[in-house]
Amino acid sequence: MGKLQSLAKDTAIYGLSSIIGRFLNYLLVPLYTAKMSVESGNYGVVTNIYAWTAILLVLLTFGFETTFFRFASKDKGNVKKVFSMSMQVIGALCGIFLLLVFLFLPSIAESLGYGMNPEFIGMMAVVVALDALQSIPFGLLRLQNKALKFASLKLLNIFTNIALNLIAFLLLPWIYSKNPGMVDGIYNPHNQAFYVFFINLVCTSFITLFFIPELKMFRFTFDGALLKSMLKYSWPLLLLGIAGILNLNADKILYTYLVPGQEGIKDLSIYGASVKVAAIMAMLMQAFRYAYEPFVFGNSKDKDSKALYAKAMKYFIVIALIAFLVVMFYMDILRHIINPGYWEGLKVVPIIMAAEIFMGIYFNLSFWYKLNDETYWGAIFSFIGCALLFAVNILFVPKYGYMACAWASFTGYFTAMVLSYFVGQKRNAINYDIKAIFKYIALFGILYGTSLVLPIENSILKMVCNTVLLAIFVAYFIKKDLPLKSIPVINRFFR
């Protein structure tokens, strides 16, 4: 239980920074949706370009964040060499990428539909390159269990981002309305998307400065055998990452091609804003991933490691179901995160959250092939899921719009999760508590279904009833599986 407590503590630290950060970013969503009307399509532009940068980030990191963990964990006396080799690989990829982007910037911008604004592409190219380079120092912080510094840098980035956004979207427009000449050279009220990308560039560049202590570990070195082993391990992770990020972002890229013109950008604005409401599930996935990856690699040689992984899976699923219920039970409050003009898209939220739960379970299951150095299995599962996602989008988006995007994500992740479970149980079986997990899922289904059919129109009364339903689920969890006696502070009441 001590190791699970350690996992819970690290998840709490990573989760706190992630949750606070996402919550603060929530403050930007109403700001953006208020300042960027659905008709302008500016938020659709932001959604589309961020989808492209997410895919590029996976390509440029080349699976080396997990590869760094694997090789540094196997030989902790060789961390400096592994760190240096990782930085050299990512640095070379980023250098080539930036050279090509700026050589062919006008053509690239034109092909993506932003020929009139090539600066959008140029700025985000630099951002994604810096993010890729930062992934290894951030990974080093996690390896060294420096969760506080990791969280502090993430939060600093977010606070700086929010401060600059408030200046760009509130202060500058106010000054412009009073005296346009004062800000005429730096403010354009018709190009809000520019400020989103420029601020991202400033913040990412600023955070890079704080990695100087970690970068002092870097040495120009070359170990052919080590590089070959790392690349052999990382390339299936790259394929896995590409498939995974396509599952998350392909719909936002395909949409403007499947529904061309201003209508597509408008729909994408609504869909992109609505997906933000489901971000609490993404927060949970991210927090758990940050803590779970070093936890798994660090305990892989323990004789009771499989029992630990099984327990972690059960706790993860329970917490994910609670998060789902919280979002859906209090949607009447959470929907105010976005401007009412975007509310028509909120029907995608439960579908997206279910897809993210499948993604989280799939991540938990993935360690059987990562620990066995059989990462190609992950690529196979993810590409099958990704193929289904593309098929559903291409076949159904022209007719059903962004609802098809949500169901495509659901289908893709569900398929990858199921395949990973059954193949993993044959190749490296873990005795998951399937019976207990299905009991939780059944109770979740009953409570969520009850909420949907309650004939209550009053929002406040309905949320009161939903709170009772949520309390039933939490009480069942506490009674069955939550070891209150082992939790600091709370355990004092059991002495």
CSV table of C-alpha atoms in Angstrom, one decimal:
chain,number,residue,atom,x,y,z
A,1,MET,CA,0.0,0.0,0.0
A,2,GLY,CA,3.0,2.3,0.6
A,3,LYS,CA,3.9,2.3,-3.1
A,4,LEU,CA,0.3,3.1,-4.1
A,5,GLN,CA,0.3,5.9,-1.6
A,6,SER,CA,3.4,7.3,-3.3
A,7,LEU,CA,1.6,7.0,-6.6
A,8,ALA,CA,-1.4,8.8,-5.1
A,9,LYS,CA,0.9,11.6,-3.7
A,10,ASP,CA,2.7,12.1,-7.0
A,11,THR,CA,-0.6,12.0,-8.9
A,12,ALA,CA,-2.0,14.6,-6.5
A,13,ILE,CA,1.0,17.0,-7.2
A,14,TYR,CA,0.9,16.5,-10.9
A,15,GLY,CA,-2.9,16.5,-10.8
A,16,LEU,CA,-3.0,19.7,-8.8
A,17,SER,CA,-0.8,21.5,-11.3
A,18,SER,CA,-2.8,20.0,-14.1
A,19,ILE,CA,-6.2,20.7,-12.6
A,20,ILE,CA,-5.3,24.3,-11.5
A,21,GLY,CA,-3.8,24.9,-14.9
A,22,ARG,CA,-6.7,23.5,-16.8
A,23,PHE,CA,-9.1,25.4,-14.6
A,24,LEU,CA,-7.2,28.6,-15.3
A,25,ASN,CA,-7.3,27.8,-18.9
A,26,TYR,CA,-11.0,27.4,-18.5
A,27,LEU,CA,-11.0,31.1,-17.8
A,28,LEU,CA,-9.6,31.6,-21.3
A,29,VAL,CA,-12.4,29.6,-22.9
A,30,PRO,CA,-15.2,32.1,-22.0
A,31,LEU,CA,-12.8,34.9,-22.9
A,32,TYR,CA,-12.1,33.5,-26.3
A,33,THR,CA,-15.7,32.5,-27.0
A,34,ALA,CA,-16.9,35.9,-25.9
A,35,LYS,CA,-14.3,37.8,-28.0
A,36,MET,CA,-14.4,35.4,-31.0
A,37,SER,CA,-17.9,35.0,-32.3
A,38,VAL,CA,-19.1,31.8,-33.8
A,39,GLU,CA,-19.6,33.6,-37.1
A,40,SER,CA,-16.0,34.9,-37.2
A,41,GLY,CA,-14.6,31.4,-37.1
A,42,ASN,CA,-11.5,32.6,-35.2
A,43,TYR,CA,-11.9,29.9,-32.6
A,44,GLY,CA,-12.1,27.4,-35.3
A,45,VAL,CA,-8.8,28.6,-36.7
A,46,VAL,CA,-7.2,28.2,-33.2
A,47,THR,CA,-8.7,24.7,-32.9
A,48,ASN,CA,-7.4,23.7,-36.3
A,49,ILE,CA,-3.9,25.0,-35.9
A,50,TYR,CA,-3.5,23.5,-32.4
A,51,ALA,CA,-4.6,20.2,-33.8
A,52,TRP,CA,-1.7,20.4,-36.3
A,53,THR,CA,0.8,21.4,-33.7
A,54,ALA,CA,-0.2,18.4,-31.5
A,55,ILE,CA,0.6,16.0,-34.3
A,56,LEU,CA,3.9,17.7,-35.0
A,57,LEU,CA,4.8,17.6,-31.4
A,58,VAL,CA,4.5,13.8,-31.4
A,59,LEU,CA,6.6,13.6,-34.5
A,60,LEU,CA,9.4,15.8,-33.1
A,61,THR,CA,9.5,14.1,-29.7
A,62,PHE,CA,9.8,10.8,-31.6
A,63,GLY,CA,8.7,8.7,-28.6
A,64,PHE,CA,11.8,9.7,-26.7
A,65,GLU,CA,10.1,10.9,-23.6
A,66,THR,CA,9.1,7.3,-22.7
A,67,THR,CA,12.4,6.0,-24.2
A,68,PHE,CA,14.3,8.2,-21.9
A,69,PHE,CA,12.4,6.8,-18.9
A,70,ARG,CA,13.0,3.2,-20.0
A,71,PHE,CA,16.8,3.5,-20.6
A,72,ALA,CA,17.5,5.9,-17.7
A,73,SER,CA,15.5,3.6,-15.3
A,74,LYS,CA,17.4,0.4,-16.5
A,75,ASP,CA,20.8,2.0,-15.8
A,76,LYS,CA,20.5,4.9,-13.3
A,77,GLY,CA,24.3,5.4,-13.4
A,78,ASN,CA,24.0,6.3,-17.1
A,79,VAL,CA,21.3,9.0,-16.9
A,80,LYS,CA,23.6,11.7,-18.2
A,81,LYS,CA,24.5,9.8,-21.3
A,82,VAL,CA,20.8,8.8,-22.0
A,83,PHE,CA,19.7,12.4,-21.4
A,84,SER,CA,22.4,13.8,-23.7
A,85,MET,CA,21.6,11.3,-26.5
A,86,SER,CA,17.9,12.1,-26.2
A,87,MET,CA,18.5,15.8,-26.4
A,88,GLN,CA,20.7,15.4,-29.4
A,89,VAL,CA,18.1,13.4,-31.3
A,90,ILE,CA,15.3,15.8,-30.5
A,91,GLY,CA,17.5,18.8,-31.2
A,92,ALA,CA,18.5,17.5,-34.7
A,93,LEU,CA,14.8,16.7,-35.6
A,94,CYS,CA,13.7,20.2,-34.4
A,95,GLY,CA,16.5,21.9,-36.3
A,96,ILE,CA,15.6,20.2,-39.6
A,97,PHE,CA,11.9,20.8,-39.0
A,98,LEU,CA,12.4,24.6,-38.5
A,99,LEU,CA,14.7,24.9,-41.5
A,100,LEU,CA,12.1,23.3,-43.8
A,101,VAL,CA,9.2,25.2,-42.4
A,102,PHE,CA,10.8,28.6,-42.9
A,103,LEU,CA,12.2,27.7,-46.3
A,104,PHE,CA,8.7,26.8,-47.5
A,105,LEU,CA,6.6,28.9,-45.2
A,106,PRO,CA,4.4,30.6,-47.9
A,107,SER,CA,3.6,27.3,-49.6
A,108,ILE,CA,2.9,25.5,-46.3
A,109,ALA,CA,0.6,28.2,-45.1
A,110,GLU,CA,-1.3,28.3,-48.4
A,111,SER,CA,-1.8,24.5,-48.4
A,112,LEU,CA,-3.3,24.7,-44.9
A,113,GLY,CA,-5.6,27.5,-45.8
A,114,TYR,CA,-3.7,30.3,-44.1
A,115,GLY,CA,-2.0,31.9,-47.1
A,116,MET,CA,-3.1,35.3,-45.8
A,117,ASN,CA,-1.6,34.6,-42.4
A,118,PRO,CA,1.7,32.6,-42.7
A,119,GLU,CA,2.9,34.1,-39.4
A,120,PHE,CA,0.4,31.8,-37.7
A,121,ILE,CA,2.3,28.8,-39.0
A,122,GLY,CA,5.7,30.3,-38.4
A,123,MET,CA,5.0,31.1,-34.7
A,124,MET,CA,3.5,27.7,-33.9
A,125,ALA,CA,6.4,25.9,-35.7
A,126,VAL,CA,8.8,27.5,-33.2
A,127,VAL,CA,6.4,26.7,-30.3
A,128,VAL,CA,6.2,23.1,-31.2
A,129,ALA,CA,10.0,22.8,-31.6
A,130,LEU,CA,10.6,24.3,-28.1
A,131,ASP,CA,7.9,22.1,-26.6
A,132,ALA,CA,9.6,19.0,-28.1
A,133,LEU,CA,13.0,20.1,-26.7
A,134,GLN,CA,11.4,20.7,-23.3
A,135,SER,CA,9.9,17.2,-23.1
A,136,ILE,CA,13.2,15.6,-22.1
A,137,PRO,CA,14.1,18.1,-19.3
A,138,PHE,CA,10.5,17.7,-18.0
A,139,GLY,CA,11.0,13.9,-18.2
A,140,LEU,CA,14.2,14.3,-16.2
A,141,LEU,CA,12.3,16.1,-13.5
A,142,ARG,CA,9.8,13.3,-13.3
A,143,LEU,CA,12.6,10.7,-13.2
A,144,GLN,CA,14.2,12.6,-10.3
A,145,ASN,CA,10.8,12.8,-8.5
A,146,LYS,CA,11.0,16.6,-8.7
A,147,ALA,CA,7.3,16.9,-8.9
A,148,LEU,CA,7.1,20.3,-7.3
A,149,LYS,CA,9.5,21.9,-9.8
A,150,PHE,CA,7.6,20.2,-12.6
A,151,ALA,CA,4.3,21.5,-11.3
A,152,SER,CA,5.7,25.0,-10.7
A,153,LEU,CA,6.9,25.4,-14.2
A,154,LYS,CA,3.7,24.2,-15.7
A,155,LEU,CA,1.8,26.6,-13.5
A,156,LEU,CA,4.2,29.5,-14.3
A,157,ASN,CA,3.6,28.9,-18.0
A,158,ILE,CA,-0.1,29.0,-17.5
A,159,PHE,CA,-0.2,32.1,-15.3
A,160,THR,CA,2.0,34.0,-17.7
A,161,ASN,CA,-0.3,32.8,-20.6
A,162,ILE,CA,-3.4,34.0,-18.8
A,163,ALA,CA,-1.9,37.4,-17.8
A,164,LEU,CA,-0.9,38.1,-21.4
A,165,ASN,CA,-4.3,37.0,-22.7
A,166,LEU,CA,-6.0,39.4,-20.4
A,167,ILE,CA,-3.9,42.2,-21.7
A,168,ALA,CA,-4.5,41.2,-25.3
A,169,PHE,CA,-8.3,40.5,-25.1
A,170,LEU,CA,-9.4,43.0,-22.4
A,171,LEU,CA,-6.9,45.8,-21.8
A,172,LEU,CA,-5.8,46.5,-25.4
A,173,PRO,CA,-9.4,46.5,-26.7
A,174,TRP,CA,-10.4,48.9,-23.9
A,175,ILE,CA,-7.5,51.2,-24.8
A,176,TYR,CA,-8.4,50.9,-28.5
A,177,SER,CA,-12.0,51.9,-27.8
A,178,LYS,CA,-10.9,55.0,-25.9
A,179,ASN,CA,-7.9,56.1,-28.0
A,180,PRO,CA,-7.1,53.9,-31.0
A,181,GLY,CA,-3.9,55.8,-31.7
A,182,MET,CA,-2.2,54.6,-28.5
A,183,VAL,CA,-2.2,50.9,-29.6
A,184,ASP,CA,-2.7,51.2,-33.3
A,185,GLY,CA,0.6,49.6,-34.0
A,186,ILE,CA,0.2,46.6,-31.8
A,187,TYR,CA,-3.5,45.8,-31.8
A,188,ASN,CA,-5.8,44.6,-34.6
A,189,PRO,CA,-9.4,43.9,-33.4
A,190,HIS,CA,-10.1,41.8,-36.5
A,191,ASN,CA,-7.2,39.3,-36.0
A,192,GLN,CA,-7.7,37.8,-32.5
A,193,ALA,CA,-6.2,34.4,-33.5
A,194,PHE,CA,-2.8,36.1,-33.9
A,195,TYR,CA,-2.6,37.0,-30.2
A,196,VAL,CA,-3.4,33.4,-29.1
A,197,PHE,CA,-0.4,32.1,-31.1
A,198,PHE,CA,2.0,35.0,-30.3
A,199,ILE,CA,1.3,34.6,-26.5
A,200,ASN,CA,1.9,30.9,-26.8
A,201,LEU,CA,5.3,31.6,-28.4
A,202,VAL,CA,6.3,34.1,-25.7
A,203,CYS,CA,5.3,31.8,-22.8
A,204,THR,CA,7.0,28.7,-24.2
A,205,SER,CA,10.2,30.7,-24.9
A,206,PHE,CA,10.1,32.1,-21.3
A,207,ILE,CA,9.8,28.6,-19.6
A,208,THR,CA,12.7,27.3,-21.6
A,209,LEU,CA,15.0,29.6,-19.5
A,210,PHE,CA,14.2,27.7,-16.3
A,211,PHE,CA,15.7,24.5,-17.7
A,212,ILE,CA,19.3,25.8,-17.6
A,213,PRO,CA,20.1,23.7,-14.5
A,214,GLU,CA,18.9,20.5,-16.2
A,215,LEU,CA,20.6,21.4,-19.5
A,216,LYS,CA,24.0,21.6,-17.7
A,217,MET,CA,23.8,17.8,-17.6
A,218,PHE,CA,24.0,17.8,-21.4
A,219,ARG,CA,27.2,16.7,-23.1
A,220,PHE,CA,27.9,16.2,-26.8
A,221,THR,CA,28.4,12.5,-26.9
A,222,PHE,CA,27.8,9.6,-29.3
A,223,ASP,CA,27.2,6.0,-28.4
A,224,GLY,CA,26.2,4.1,-31.5
A,225,ALA,CA,25.0,1.0,-29.7
A,226,LEU,CA,22.9,3.1,-27.2
A,227,LEU,CA,21.4,5.2,-30.0
A,228,LYS,CA,20.5,2.1,-32.0
A,229,SER,CA,18.8,0.5,-29.0
A,230,MET,CA,16.9,3.7,-28.2
A,231,LEU,CA,15.7,4.2,-31.8
A,232,LYS,CA,14.6,0.5,-31.9
A,233,TYR,CA,12.6,1.1,-28.8
A,234,SER,CA,11.3,4.5,-29.8
A,235,TRP,CA,10.1,4.1,-33.3
A,236,PRO,CA,7.1,1.9,-32.4
A,237,LEU,CA,6.3,4.5,-29.7
A,238,LEU,CA,6.4,7.2,-32.4
A,239,LEU,CA,3.9,5.2,-34.5
A,240,LEU,CA,1.8,4.7,-31.3
A,241,GLY,CA,2.0,8.4,-30.5
A,242,ILE,CA,1.0,9.4,-34.1
A,243,ALA,CA,-2.0,7.0,-34.0
A,244,GLY,CA,-2.9,8.3,-30.5
A,245,ILE,CA,-2.7,12.0,-31.4
A,246,LEU,CA,-4.6,11.4,-34.6
A,247,ASN,CA,-7.3,9.8,-32.6
A,248,LEU,CA,-7.5,13.1,-30.6
A,249,ASN,CA,-7.0,15.6,-33.4
A,250,ALA,CA,-7.7,14.1,-36.8
A,251,ASP,CA,-11.3,15.2,-36.6
A,252,LYS,CA,-10.3,18.8,-36.1
A,253,ILE,CA,-8.0,18.6,-39.1
A,254,LEU,CA,-10.3,16.6,-41.4
A,255,TYR,CA,-13.4,18.7,-40.6
A,256,THR,CA,-12.4,21.7,-42.7
A,257,TYR,CA,-11.9,19.4,-45.7
A,258,LEU,CA,-15.0,17.4,-45.2
A,259,VAL,CA,-17.2,20.5,-44.5
A,260,PRO,CA,-15.3,23.2,-46.5
A,261,GLY,CA,-15.8,26.9,-46.3
A,262,GLN,CA,-17.1,29.2,-43.5
A,263,GLU,CA,-19.6,26.6,-42.4
A,264,GLY,CA,-16.9,24.1,-41.5
A,265,ILE,CA,-14.9,26.7,-39.6
A,266,LYS,CA,-18.0,27.7,-37.7
A,267,ASP,CA,-18.9,24.1,-36.8
A,268,LEU,CA,-15.3,23.5,-35.7
A,269,SER,CA,-15.5,26.5,-33.4
A,270,ILE,CA,-18.6,25.1,-31.7
A,271,TYR,CA,-17.1,21.6,-31.5
A,272,GLY,CA,-13.7,22.8,-30.2
A,273,ALA,CA,-15.3,24.9,-27.5
A,274,SER,CA,-17.6,22.1,-26.4
A,275,VAL,CA,-14.7,19.6,-26.1
A,276,LYS,CA,-13.1,22.0,-23.6
A,277,VAL,CA,-16.0,21.3,-21.2
A,278,ALA,CA,-14.9,17.7,-21.2
A,279,ALA,CA,-11.4,18.7,-20.3
A,280,ILE,CA,-11.7,17.5,-16.7
A,281,MET,CA,-11.3,14.0,-18.0
A,282,ALA,CA,-8.2,14.9,-20.0
A,283,MET,CA,-6.8,16.5,-16.8
A,284,LEU,CA,-7.2,13.2,-15.0
A,285,MET,CA,-5.6,11.3,-17.8
A,286,GLN,CA,-2.6,13.6,-17.9
A,287,ALA,CA,-2.1,13.7,-14.1
A,288,PHE,CA,-2.2,9.9,-13.9
A,289,ARG,CA,0.1,9.5,-16.8
A,290,TYR,CA,2.8,11.8,-15.4
A,291,ALA,CA,2.8,9.8,-12.1
A,292,TYR,CA,2.1,6.3,-13.4
A,293,GLU,CA,4.9,6.1,-16.0
A,294,PRO,CA,7.8,6.4,-13.6
A,295,PHE,CA,5.9,4.4,-11.0
A,296,VAL,CA,5.6,1.4,-13.4
A,297,PHE,CA,9.2,1.5,-14.7
A,298,GLY,CA,10.5,2.0,-11.1
A,299,ASN,CA,8.6,-1.0,-9.7
A,300,SER,CA,8.8,-3.3,-12.8
A,301,LYS,CA,11.3,-5.7,-11.0
A,302,ASP,CA,9.3,-6.1,-7.8
A,303,LYS,CA,7.6,-9.4,-7.3
A,304,ASP,CA,4.3,-7.9,-6.5
A,305,SER,CA,4.3,-5.4,-9.4
A,306,LYS,CA,1.4,-7.0,-11.3
A,307,ALA,CA,-0.8,-6.9,-8.2
A,308,LEU,CA,0.1,-3.1,-7.9
A,309,TYR,CA,-0.8,-2.5,-11.6
A,310,ALA,CA,-4.1,-4.3,-11.2
A,311,LYS,CA,-5.1,-2.2,-8.1
A,312,ALA,CA,-4.0,1.0,-9.9
A,313,MET,CA,-6.2,0.1,-12.9
A,314,LYS,CA,-9.3,-0.4,-10.6
A,315,TYR,CA,-8.7,2.9,-8.8
A,316,PHE,CA,-8.1,4.7,-12.1
A,317,ILE,CA,-11.4,3.5,-13.5
A,318,VAL,CA,-13.4,4.4,-10.4
A,319,ILE,CA,-11.9,7.9,-10.3
A,320,ALA,CA,-12.6,8.3,-14.0
A,321,LEU,CA,-16.2,7.3,-13.5
A,322,ILE,CA,-16.6,9.8,-10.7
A,323,ALA,CA,-15.1,12.5,-12.9
A,324,PHE,CA,-17.6,11.7,-15.6
A,325,LEU,CA,-20.5,11.9,-13.1
A,326,VAL,CA,-19.3,15.2,-11.7
A,327,VAL,CA,-19.2,16.8,-15.2
A,328,MET,CA,-22.5,15.5,-16.4
A,329,PHE,CA,-24.3,16.0,-13.1
A,330,TYR,CA,-23.3,19.7,-12.9
A,331,MET,CA,-23.5,20.5,-16.6
A,332,ASP,CA,-25.9,23.4,-15.9
A,333,ILE,CA,-23.0,25.1,-14.1
A,334,LEU,CA,-20.1,24.0,-16.2
A,335,ARG,CA,-21.7,25.0,-19.5
A,336,HIS,CA,-21.1,28.6,-18.5
A,337,ILE,CA,-17.5,28.0,-19.2
A,338,ILE,CA,-18.3,28.8,-22.8
A,339,ASN,CA,-20.4,31.5,-24.4
A,340,PRO,CA,-24.1,30.5,-24.9
A,341,GLY,CA,-23.7,30.8,-28.6
A,342,TYR,CA,-21.6,27.5,-28.4
A,343,TRP,CA,-24.0,25.5,-26.2
A,344,GLU,CA,-25.5,23.6,-29.0
A,345,GLY,CA,-22.3,21.5,-29.2
A,346,LEU,CA,-22.5,20.3,-25.5
A,347,LYS,CA,-24.2,17.1,-26.6
A,348,VAL,CA,-20.8,15.7,-27.6
A,349,VAL,CA,-19.4,16.0,-24.0
A,350,PRO,CA,-20.5,12.6,-22.6
A,351,ILE,CA,-19.3,10.8,-25.8
A,352,ILE,CA,-15.9,12.6,-25.6
A,353,MET,CA,-15.5,11.8,-21.9
A,354,ALA,CA,-16.3,8.1,-22.5
A,355,ALA,CA,-13.7,8.1,-25.3
A,356,GLU,CA,-11.1,9.6,-22.9
A,357,ILE,CA,-11.9,6.9,-20.3
A,358,PHE,CA,-11.1,4.3,-22.9
A,359,MET,CA,-7.9,6.1,-23.7
A,360,GLY,CA,-6.9,6.1,-20.1
A,361,ILE,CA,-7.6,2.4,-19.7
A,362,TYR,CA,-5.6,1.8,-22.9
A,363,PHE,CA,-2.7,3.7,-21.4
A,364,ASN,CA,-2.9,1.6,-18.3
A,365,LEU,CA,-2.9,-1.6,-20.4
A,366,SER,CA,0.0,-0.4,-22.6
A,367,PHE,CA,2.7,-1.2,-20.1
A,368,TRP,CA,2.7,-4.9,-20.8
A,369,TYR,CA,4.4,-4.3,-24.2
A,370,LYS,CA,6.5,-1.3,-23.0
A,371,LEU,CA,8.1,-3.4,-20.2
A,372,ASN,CA,8.6,-6.3,-22.6
A,373,ASP,CA,10.2,-4.0,-25.2
A,374,GLU,CA,7.4,-5.0,-27.6
A,375,THR,CA,6.2,-1.5,-28.3
A,376,TYR,CA,5.2,-2.4,-31.9
A,377,TRP,CA,2.0,-3.9,-30.4
A,378,GLY,CA,0.9,-0.4,-29.3
A,379,ALA,CA,1.4,0.9,-32.8
A,380,ILE,CA,-0.7,-2.0,-34.2
A,381,PHE,CA,-3.6,-1.4,-31.8
A,382,SER,CA,-3.5,2.4,-32.2
A,383,PHE,CA,-3.4,2.3,-36.0
A,384,ILE,CA,-6.4,0.0,-36.1
A,385,GLY,CA,-8.3,2.4,-33.8
A,386,CYS,CA,-7.1,5.3,-35.9
A,387,ALA,CA,-8.2,3.7,-39.1
A,388,LEU,CA,-11.7,3.3,-37.7
A,389,LEU,CA,-11.7,6.9,-36.5
A,390,PHE,CA,-10.8,8.1,-40.0
A,391,ALA,CA,-13.4,5.9,-41.6
A,392,VAL,CA,-16.2,7.1,-39.3
A,393,ASN,CA,-15.2,10.7,-39.8
A,394,ILE,CA,-15.0,10.4,-43.6
A,395,LEU,CA,-18.2,8.5,-43.9
A,396,PHE,CA,-20.4,10.3,-41.5
A,397,VAL,CA,-19.1,13.9,-40.9
A,398,PRO,CA,-20.6,15.2,-44.2
A,399,LYS,CA,-24.1,14.1,-43.0
A,400,TYR,CA,-24.0,14.3,-39.2
A,401,GLY,CA,-21.4,17.0,-38.6
A,402,TYR,CA,-19.3,17.1,-35.4
A,403,MET,CA,-21.5,14.5,-33.7
A,404,ALA,CA,-19.7,12.0,-36.0
A,405,CYS,CA,-16.4,13.3,-34.8
A,406,ALA,CA,-17.3,12.4,-31.2
A,407,TRP,CA,-18.5,8.9,-32.1
A,408,ALA,CA,-15.4,8.4,-34.2
A,409,SER,CA,-13.1,9.0,-31.1
A,410,PHE,CA,-15.3,6.7,-29.0
A,411,THR,CA,-15.0,3.9,-31.6
A,412,GLY,CA,-11.3,4.3,-32.1
A,413,TYR,CA,-10.3,4.2,-28.5
A,414,PHE,CA,-12.7,1.5,-27.5
A,415,THR,CA,-11.3,-0.8,-30.2
A,416,ALA,CA,-7.7,-0.1,-29.2
A,417,MET,CA,-8.5,-0.7,-25.6
A,418,VAL,CA,-10.2,-4.1,-26.2
A,419,LEU,CA,-7.4,-5.3,-28.5
A,420,SER,CA,-4.7,-4.4,-26.0
A,421,TYR,CA,-6.6,-6.1,-23.2
A,422,PHE,CA,-7.1,-9.5,-24.9
A,423,VAL,CA,-3.6,-9.6,-26.5
A,424,GLY,CA,-2.0,-8.5,-23.3
A,425,GLN,CA,-3.7,-11.1,-21.3
A,426,LYS,CA,-2.3,-13.8,-23.6
A,427,ARG,CA,1.2,-12.5,-23.7
A,428,ASN,CA,1.7,-11.1,-20.1
A,429,ALA,CA,-1.4,-11.7,-18.1
A,430,ILE,CA,-2.4,-9.4,-15.2
A,431,ASN,CA,-5.1,-10.5,-12.8
A,432,TYR,CA,-7.3,-7.4,-13.0
A,433,ASP,CA,-10.3,-7.4,-10.6
A,434,ILE,CA,-12.8,-7.6,-13.5
A,435,LYS,CA,-15.7,-8.5,-11.3
A,436,ALA,CA,-15.2,-5.5,-9.0
A,437,ILE,CA,-14.7,-3.2,-12.0
A,438,PHE,CA,-17.9,-4.3,-13.7
A,439,LYS,CA,-19.8,-3.8,-10.4
A,440,TYR,CA,-18.6,-0.2,-10.4
A,441,ILE,CA,-19.5,0.2,-14.1
A,442,ALA,CA,-23.0,-1.2,-13.4
A,443,LEU,CA,-23.6,1.1,-10.5
A,444,PHE,CA,-22.3,4.0,-12.6
A,445,GLY,CA,-24.8,3.1,-15.4
A,446,ILE,CA,-27.7,2.9,-13.0
A,447,LEU,CA,-26.9,6.3,-11.4
A,448,TYR,CA,-26.2,8.1,-14.7
A,449,GLY,CA,-29.3,6.6,-16.3
A,450,THR,CA,-31.4,7.6,-13.3
A,451,SER,CA,-30.2,11.2,-13.7
A,452,LEU,CA,-31.1,11.2,-17.4
A,453,VAL,CA,-34.7,10.0,-16.8
A,454,LEU,CA,-35.5,12.1,-13.7
A,455,PRO,CA,-38.6,14.2,-14.6
A,456,ILE,CA,-37.2,17.4,-13.0
A,457,GLU,CA,-37.1,20.7,-14.9
A,458,ASN,CA,-35.7,22.9,-12.1
A,459,SER,CA,-31.9,23.1,-12.5
A,460,ILE,CA,-31.2,23.5,-8.8
A,461,LEU,CA,-33.4,20.7,-7.7
A,462,LYS,CA,-32.0,18.4,-10.3
A,463,MET,CA,-28.4,19.2,-9.2
A,464,VAL,CA,-29.5,18.4,-5.6
A,465,CYS,CA,-30.7,15.0,-6.8
A,466,ASN,CA,-27.6,14.4,-8.8
A,467,THR,CA,-25.5,15.2,-5.7
A,468,VAL,CA,-27.3,12.4,-3.9
A,469,LEU,CA,-26.6,10.0,-6.8
A,470,LEU,CA,-22.9,11.0,-6.8
A,471,ALA,CA,-22.7,10.5,-3.0
A,472,ILE,CA,-24.1,7.0,-3.4
A,473,PHE,CA,-21.3,6.1,-5.8
A,474,VAL,CA,-18.6,7.7,-3.7
A,475,ALA,CA,-19.9,6.0,-0.5
A,476,TYR,CA,-19.8,2.6,-2.3
A,477,PHE,CA,-16.2,3.3,-3.3
A,478,ILE,CA,-15.2,4.2,0.2
A,479,LYS,CA,-16.9,1.2,1.7
A,480,LYS,CA,-15.4,-1.3,-0.8
A,481,ASP,CA,-12.0,-0.1,-1.8
A,482,LEU,CA,-10.8,3.2,-0.4
A,483,PRO,CA,-8.4,2.5,2.4
A,484,LEU,CA,-9.2,5.6,4.6
A,485,LYS,CA,-7.1,4.2,7.5
A,486,SER,CA,-4.0,4.6,5.3
A,487,ILE,CA,-4.6,8.2,4.3
A,488,PRO,CA,-2.6,10.8,6.2
A,489,VAL,CA,-4.7,13.2,8.4
A,490,ILE,CA,-7.8,11.1,7.9
A,491,ASN,CA,-6.2,8.1,9.5
A,492,ARG,CA,-6.1,9.9,12.8
A,493,PHE,CA,-9.8,9.5,13.2
A,494,PHE,CA,-9.4,5.7,13.1
A,495,ARG,CA,-6.8,5.5,15.9
